[in-house]
mmCIF file of C-alpha atoms and ligand atoms in Angstrom:
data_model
loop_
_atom_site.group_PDB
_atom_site.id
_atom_site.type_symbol
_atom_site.label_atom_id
_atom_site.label_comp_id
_atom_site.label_asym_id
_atom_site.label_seq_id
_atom_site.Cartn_x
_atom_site.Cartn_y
_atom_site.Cartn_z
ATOM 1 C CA UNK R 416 156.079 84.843 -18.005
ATOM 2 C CA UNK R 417 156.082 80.721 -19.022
ATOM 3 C CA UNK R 418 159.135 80.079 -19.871
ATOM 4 C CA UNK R 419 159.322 78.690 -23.493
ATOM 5 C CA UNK R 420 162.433 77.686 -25.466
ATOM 6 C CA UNK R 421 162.962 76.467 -28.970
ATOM 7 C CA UNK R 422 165.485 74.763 -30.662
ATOM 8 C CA UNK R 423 166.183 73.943 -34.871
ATOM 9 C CA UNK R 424 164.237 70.329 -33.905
ATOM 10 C CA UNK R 425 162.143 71.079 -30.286
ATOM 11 C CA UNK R 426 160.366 73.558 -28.307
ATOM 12 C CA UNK R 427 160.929 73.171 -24.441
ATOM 13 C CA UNK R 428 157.695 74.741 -22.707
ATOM 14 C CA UNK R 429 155.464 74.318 -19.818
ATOM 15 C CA UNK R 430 154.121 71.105 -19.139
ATOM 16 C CA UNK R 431 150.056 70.722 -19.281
ATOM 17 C CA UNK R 432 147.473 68.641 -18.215
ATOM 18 C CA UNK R 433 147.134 67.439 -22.145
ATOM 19 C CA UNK R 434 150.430 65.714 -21.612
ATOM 20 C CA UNK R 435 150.297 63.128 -18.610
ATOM 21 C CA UNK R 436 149.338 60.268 -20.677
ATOM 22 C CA UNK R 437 152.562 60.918 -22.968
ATOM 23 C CA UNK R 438 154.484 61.179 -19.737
ATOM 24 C CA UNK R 439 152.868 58.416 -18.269
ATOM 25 C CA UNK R 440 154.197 56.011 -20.965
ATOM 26 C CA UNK R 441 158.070 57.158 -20.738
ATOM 27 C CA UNK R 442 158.313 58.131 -16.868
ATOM 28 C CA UNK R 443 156.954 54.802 -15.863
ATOM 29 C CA UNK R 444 159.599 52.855 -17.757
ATOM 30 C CA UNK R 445 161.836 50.907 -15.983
ATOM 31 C CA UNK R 446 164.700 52.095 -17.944
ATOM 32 C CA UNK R 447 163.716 55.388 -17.960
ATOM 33 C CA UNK R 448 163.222 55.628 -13.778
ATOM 34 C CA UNK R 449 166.355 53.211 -13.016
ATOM 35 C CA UNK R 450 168.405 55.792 -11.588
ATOM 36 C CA UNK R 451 165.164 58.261 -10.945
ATOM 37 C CA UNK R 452 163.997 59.106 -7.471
ATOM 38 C CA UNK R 453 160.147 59.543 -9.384
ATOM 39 C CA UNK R 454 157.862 57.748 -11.184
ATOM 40 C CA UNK R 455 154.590 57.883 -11.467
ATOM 41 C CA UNK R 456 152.549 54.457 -10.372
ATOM 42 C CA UNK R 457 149.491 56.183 -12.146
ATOM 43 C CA UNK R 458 148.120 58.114 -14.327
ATOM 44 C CA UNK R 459 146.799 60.277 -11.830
ATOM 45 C CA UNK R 460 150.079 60.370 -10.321
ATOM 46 C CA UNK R 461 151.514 61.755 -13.630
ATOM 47 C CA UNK R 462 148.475 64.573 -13.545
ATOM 48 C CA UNK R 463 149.798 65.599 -9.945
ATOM 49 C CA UNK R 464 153.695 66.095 -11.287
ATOM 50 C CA UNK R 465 153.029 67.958 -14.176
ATOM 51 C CA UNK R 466 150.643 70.412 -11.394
ATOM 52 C CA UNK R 467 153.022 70.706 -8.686
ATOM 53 C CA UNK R 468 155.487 71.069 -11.388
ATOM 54 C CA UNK R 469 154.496 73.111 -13.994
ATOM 55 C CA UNK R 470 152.580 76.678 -14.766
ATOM 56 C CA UNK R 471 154.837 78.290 -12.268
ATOM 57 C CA UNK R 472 157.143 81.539 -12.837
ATOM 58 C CA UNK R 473 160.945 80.314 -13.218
ATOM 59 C CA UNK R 474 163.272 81.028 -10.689
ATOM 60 C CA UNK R 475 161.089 80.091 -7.735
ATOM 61 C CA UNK R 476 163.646 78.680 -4.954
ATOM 62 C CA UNK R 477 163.847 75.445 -4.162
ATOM 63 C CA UNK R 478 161.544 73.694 -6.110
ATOM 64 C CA UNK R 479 161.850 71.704 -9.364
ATOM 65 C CA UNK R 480 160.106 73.370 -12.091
ATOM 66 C CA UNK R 481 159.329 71.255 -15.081
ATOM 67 C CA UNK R 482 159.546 71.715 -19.094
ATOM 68 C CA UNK R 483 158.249 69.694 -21.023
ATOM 69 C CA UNK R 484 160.365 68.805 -24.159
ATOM 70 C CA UNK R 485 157.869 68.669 -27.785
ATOM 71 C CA UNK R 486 159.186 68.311 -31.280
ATOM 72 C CA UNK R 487 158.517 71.292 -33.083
ATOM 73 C CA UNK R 488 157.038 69.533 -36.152
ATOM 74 C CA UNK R 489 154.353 67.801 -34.479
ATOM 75 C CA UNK R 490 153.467 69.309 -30.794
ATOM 76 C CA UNK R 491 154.341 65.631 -29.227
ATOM 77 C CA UNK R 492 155.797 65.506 -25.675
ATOM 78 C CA UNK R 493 158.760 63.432 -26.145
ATOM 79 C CA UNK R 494 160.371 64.205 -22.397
ATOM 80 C CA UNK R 495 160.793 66.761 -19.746
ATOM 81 C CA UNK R 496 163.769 68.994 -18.519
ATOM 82 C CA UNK R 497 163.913 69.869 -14.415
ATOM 83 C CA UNK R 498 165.409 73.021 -13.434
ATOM 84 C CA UNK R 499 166.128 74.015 -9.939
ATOM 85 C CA UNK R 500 166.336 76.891 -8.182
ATOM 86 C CA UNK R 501 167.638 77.541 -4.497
ATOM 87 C CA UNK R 502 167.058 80.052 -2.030
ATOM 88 C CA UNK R 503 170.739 80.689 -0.546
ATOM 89 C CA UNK R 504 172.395 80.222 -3.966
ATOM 90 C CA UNK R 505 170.239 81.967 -6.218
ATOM 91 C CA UNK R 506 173.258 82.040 -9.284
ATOM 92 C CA UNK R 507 173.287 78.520 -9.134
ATOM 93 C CA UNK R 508 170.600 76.067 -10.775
ATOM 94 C CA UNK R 509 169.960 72.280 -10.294
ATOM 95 C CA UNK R 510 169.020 70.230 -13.941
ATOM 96 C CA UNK R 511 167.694 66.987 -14.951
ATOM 97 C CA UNK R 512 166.945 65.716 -17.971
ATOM 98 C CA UNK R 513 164.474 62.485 -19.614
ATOM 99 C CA UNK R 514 163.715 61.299 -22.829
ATOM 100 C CA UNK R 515 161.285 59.095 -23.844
ATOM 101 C CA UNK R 516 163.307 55.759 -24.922
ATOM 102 C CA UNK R 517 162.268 55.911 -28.675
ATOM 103 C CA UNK R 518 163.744 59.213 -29.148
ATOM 104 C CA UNK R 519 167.090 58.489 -27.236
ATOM 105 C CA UNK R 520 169.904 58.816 -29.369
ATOM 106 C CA UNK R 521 168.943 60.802 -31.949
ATOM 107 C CA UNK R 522 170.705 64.186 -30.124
ATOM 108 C CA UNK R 523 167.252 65.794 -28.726
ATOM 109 C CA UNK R 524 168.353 65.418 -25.324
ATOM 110 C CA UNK R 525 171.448 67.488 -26.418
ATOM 111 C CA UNK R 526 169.980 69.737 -28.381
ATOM 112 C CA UNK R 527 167.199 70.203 -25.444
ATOM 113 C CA UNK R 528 170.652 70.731 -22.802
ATOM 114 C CA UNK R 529 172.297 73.309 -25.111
ATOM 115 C CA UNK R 530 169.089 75.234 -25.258
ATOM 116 C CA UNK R 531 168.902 75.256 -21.553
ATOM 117 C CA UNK R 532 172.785 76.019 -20.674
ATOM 118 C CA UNK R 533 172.397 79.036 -22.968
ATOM 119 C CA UNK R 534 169.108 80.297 -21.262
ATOM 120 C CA UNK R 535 170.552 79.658 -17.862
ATOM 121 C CA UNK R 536 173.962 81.111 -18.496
ATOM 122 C CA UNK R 537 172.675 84.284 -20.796
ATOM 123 C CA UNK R 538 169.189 85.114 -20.615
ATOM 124 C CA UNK R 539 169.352 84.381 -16.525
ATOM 125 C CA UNK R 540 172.686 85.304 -15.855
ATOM 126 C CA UNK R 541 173.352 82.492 -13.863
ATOM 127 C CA UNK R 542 176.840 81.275 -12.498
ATOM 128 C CA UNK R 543 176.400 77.835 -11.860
ATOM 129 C CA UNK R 544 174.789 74.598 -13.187
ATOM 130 C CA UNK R 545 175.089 71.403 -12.016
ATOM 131 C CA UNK R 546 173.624 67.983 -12.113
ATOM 132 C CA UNK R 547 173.832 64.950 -10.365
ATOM 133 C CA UNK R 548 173.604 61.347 -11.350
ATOM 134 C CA UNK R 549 174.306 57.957 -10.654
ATOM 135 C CA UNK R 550 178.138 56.738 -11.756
ATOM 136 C CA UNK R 551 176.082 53.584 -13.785
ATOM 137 C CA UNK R 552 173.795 55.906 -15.667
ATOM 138 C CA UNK R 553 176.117 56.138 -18.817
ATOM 139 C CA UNK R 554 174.107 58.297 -21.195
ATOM 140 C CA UNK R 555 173.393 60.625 -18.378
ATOM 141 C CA UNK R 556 177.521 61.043 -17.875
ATOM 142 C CA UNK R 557 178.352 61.287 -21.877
ATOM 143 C CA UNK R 558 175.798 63.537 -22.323
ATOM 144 C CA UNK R 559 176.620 66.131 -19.414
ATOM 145 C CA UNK R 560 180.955 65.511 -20.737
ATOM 146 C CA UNK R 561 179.450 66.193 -24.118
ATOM 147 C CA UNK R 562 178.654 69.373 -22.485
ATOM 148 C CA UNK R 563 181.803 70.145 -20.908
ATOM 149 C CA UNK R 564 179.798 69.658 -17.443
ATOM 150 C CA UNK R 565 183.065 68.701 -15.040
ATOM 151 C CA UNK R 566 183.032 65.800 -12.743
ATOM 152 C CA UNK R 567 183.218 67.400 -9.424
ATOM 153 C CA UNK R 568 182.806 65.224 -7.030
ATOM 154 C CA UNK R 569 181.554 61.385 -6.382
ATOM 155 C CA UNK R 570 180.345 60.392 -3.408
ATOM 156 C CA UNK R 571 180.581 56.703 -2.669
ATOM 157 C CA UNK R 572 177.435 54.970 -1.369
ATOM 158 C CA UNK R 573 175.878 58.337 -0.269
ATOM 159 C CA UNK R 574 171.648 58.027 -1.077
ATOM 160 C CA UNK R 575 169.630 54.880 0.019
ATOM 161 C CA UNK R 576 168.562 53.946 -3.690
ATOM 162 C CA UNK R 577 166.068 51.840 -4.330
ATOM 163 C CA UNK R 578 167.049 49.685 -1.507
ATOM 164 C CA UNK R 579 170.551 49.406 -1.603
ATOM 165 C CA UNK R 580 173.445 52.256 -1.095
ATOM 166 C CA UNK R 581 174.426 54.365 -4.408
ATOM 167 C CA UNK R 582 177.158 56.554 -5.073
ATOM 168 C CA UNK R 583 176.530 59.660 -6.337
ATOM 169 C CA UNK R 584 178.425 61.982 -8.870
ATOM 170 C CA UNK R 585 178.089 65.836 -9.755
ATOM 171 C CA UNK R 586 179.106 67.089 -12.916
ATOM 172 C CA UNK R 587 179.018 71.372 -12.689
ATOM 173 C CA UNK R 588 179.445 74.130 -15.550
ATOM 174 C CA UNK R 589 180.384 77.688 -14.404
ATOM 175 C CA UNK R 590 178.499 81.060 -16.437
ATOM 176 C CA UNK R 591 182.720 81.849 -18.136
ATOM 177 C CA UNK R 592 183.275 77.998 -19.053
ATOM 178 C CA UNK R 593 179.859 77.953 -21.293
ATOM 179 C CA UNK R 594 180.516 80.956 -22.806
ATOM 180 C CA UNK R 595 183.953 80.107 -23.533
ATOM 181 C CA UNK R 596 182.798 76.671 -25.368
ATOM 182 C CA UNK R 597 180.308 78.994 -27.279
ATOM 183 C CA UNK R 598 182.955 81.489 -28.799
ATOM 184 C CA UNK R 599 185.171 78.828 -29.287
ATOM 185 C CA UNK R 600 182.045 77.287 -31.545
ATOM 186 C CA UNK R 601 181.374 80.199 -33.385
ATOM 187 C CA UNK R 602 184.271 80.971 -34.355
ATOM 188 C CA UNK R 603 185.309 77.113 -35.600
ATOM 189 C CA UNK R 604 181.922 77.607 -37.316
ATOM 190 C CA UNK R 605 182.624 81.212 -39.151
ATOM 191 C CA UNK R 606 186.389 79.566 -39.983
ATOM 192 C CA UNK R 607 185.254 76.146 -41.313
ATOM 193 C CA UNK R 608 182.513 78.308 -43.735
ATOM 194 C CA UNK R 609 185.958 80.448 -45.062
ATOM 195 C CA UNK R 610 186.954 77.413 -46.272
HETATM 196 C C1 COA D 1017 170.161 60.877 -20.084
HETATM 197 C C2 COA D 1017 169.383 60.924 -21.401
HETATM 198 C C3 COA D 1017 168.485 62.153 -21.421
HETATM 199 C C4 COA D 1017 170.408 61.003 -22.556
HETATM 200 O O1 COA D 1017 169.701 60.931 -23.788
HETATM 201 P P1 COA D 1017 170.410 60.514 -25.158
HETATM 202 O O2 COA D 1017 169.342 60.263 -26.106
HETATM 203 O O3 COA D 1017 171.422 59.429 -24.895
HETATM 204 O O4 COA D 1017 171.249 61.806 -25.510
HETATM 205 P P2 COA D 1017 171.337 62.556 -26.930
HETATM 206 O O5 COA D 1017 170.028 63.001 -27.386
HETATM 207 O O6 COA D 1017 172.353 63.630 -26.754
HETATM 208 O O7 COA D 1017 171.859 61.486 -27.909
HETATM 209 C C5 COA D 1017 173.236 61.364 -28.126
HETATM 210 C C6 COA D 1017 173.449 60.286 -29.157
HETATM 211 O O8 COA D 1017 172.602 60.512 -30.271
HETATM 212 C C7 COA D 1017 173.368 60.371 -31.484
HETATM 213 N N1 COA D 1017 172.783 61.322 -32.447
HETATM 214 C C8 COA D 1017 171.984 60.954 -33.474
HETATM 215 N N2 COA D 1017 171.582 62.071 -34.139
HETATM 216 C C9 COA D 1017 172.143 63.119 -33.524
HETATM 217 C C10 COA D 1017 172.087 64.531 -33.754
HETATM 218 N N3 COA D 1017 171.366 65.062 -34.748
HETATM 219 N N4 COA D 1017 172.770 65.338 -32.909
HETATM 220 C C11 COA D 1017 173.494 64.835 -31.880
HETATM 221 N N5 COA D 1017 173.577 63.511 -31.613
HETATM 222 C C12 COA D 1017 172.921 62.660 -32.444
HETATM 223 C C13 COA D 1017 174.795 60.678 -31.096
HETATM 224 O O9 COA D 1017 175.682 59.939 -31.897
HETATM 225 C C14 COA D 1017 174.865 60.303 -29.650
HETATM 226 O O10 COA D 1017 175.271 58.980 -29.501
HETATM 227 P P3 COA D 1017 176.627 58.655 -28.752
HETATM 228 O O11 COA D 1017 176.541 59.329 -27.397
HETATM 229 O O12 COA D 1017 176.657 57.168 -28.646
HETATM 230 O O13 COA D 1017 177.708 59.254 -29.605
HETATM 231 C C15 COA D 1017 168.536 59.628 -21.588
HETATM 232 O O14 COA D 1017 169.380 58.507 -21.547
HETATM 233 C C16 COA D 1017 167.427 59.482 -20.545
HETATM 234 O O15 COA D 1017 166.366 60.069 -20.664
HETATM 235 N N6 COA D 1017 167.673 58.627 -19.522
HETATM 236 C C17 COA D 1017 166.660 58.370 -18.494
HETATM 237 C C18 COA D 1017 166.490 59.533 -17.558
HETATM 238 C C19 COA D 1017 167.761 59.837 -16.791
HETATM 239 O O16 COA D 1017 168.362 58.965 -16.150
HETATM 240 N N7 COA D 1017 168.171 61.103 -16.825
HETATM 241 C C20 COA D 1017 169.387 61.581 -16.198
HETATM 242 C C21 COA D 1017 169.124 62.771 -15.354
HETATM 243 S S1 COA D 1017 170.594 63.801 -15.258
#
């Protein structure tokens, strides 16, 4: 079944044909794609993610399947969420996250990640999720810390980047440490309404 996720402010679901226009405008942004490997050059380009992407059953290995993420209020795309799944390592899933620059720091991008961990880690069963990102993309890195996503490993000049050599980190979250951070949440939560 599509996988479909909703949060107080969002609902994360598959992407659609309706939508490459929206994703169009925020993919092809230079800021957006800086430390991207895709973008689209068209809007036909856009079309062909969101097919090779999208309407698929998760946990297919090794591809990239793509969410996109809507507000809940009004339906409108306002970025997209990559999961991916391996053959080989079929506990452990690959994410990525975007969001379209005039809805960047107003938490959606967290509130879209929390959604995710907790599907990943509990509905999936999963025992590993981990991301990886360039060392310069600084909302990337506080929002995976924000997370509790560990810096495991950076790996100096390791991907030809957009013509030049770029070091690469990899932040990773085991199944115990997320569900840890979530009783330790719950219970702040149940304590701070005592008072
Ligand atoms: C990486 C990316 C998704 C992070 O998005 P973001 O908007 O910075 O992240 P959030 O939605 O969590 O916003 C957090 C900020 O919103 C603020 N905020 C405002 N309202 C908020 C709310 N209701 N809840 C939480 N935070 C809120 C917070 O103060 C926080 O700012 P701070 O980090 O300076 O303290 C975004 O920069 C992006 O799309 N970049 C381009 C694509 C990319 O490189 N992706 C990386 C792939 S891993």
């Amino acid at each position: 079944m599509a996988l479909r996720l909703t949060t107080p402010r969002l609902v994360l679901r598959q992407l659609q044909d309706a939508d490459h226009e929206a994703l169009f405008s925020y993919r092809a942004d230079p800021m957006v794609s800086r430390y991207q490997s895709w973008a689209p050059d068209s809007l036909e380009d856009a079309r062909d993610f969101i097919r090779r992407s999208s309407g698929l059953d998760t946990n297919l290995s090794d591809i990239w399947i793509q969410l996109g993420i809507t507000l809940k209020d009004s339906g409108d795309l306002i970025g997209d969420a990559g999961l991916h799944f391996f053959t080989g390592m079929a506990r452990q899933t690959e994410i990525g996250l975007t969001v379209a620059p005039n809805y960047q720091k107003r938490g959606y991008a967290s509130e879209a990640l929390d959604a995710l961990l907790d599907h990943l880690f509990i509905k999936m069963e999963k025992h590993r999720v981990f991301a990886s990102t360039d060392p310069r993309n600084k909302p990337a890195l506080a929002l995976l810390e924000k997370h509790g996503l560990r810096r495991e490993a950076h790996f100096r000049q390791s991907l030809w980047f957009k013509g030049e050599w770029a070091d690469d980190l990899v932040y990773a979250l085991l199944g115990s440490e997320w569900l840890g951070r979530r009783q330790m949440i719950d219970s702040s939560n149940i304590t701070q309404k005592d008072h």
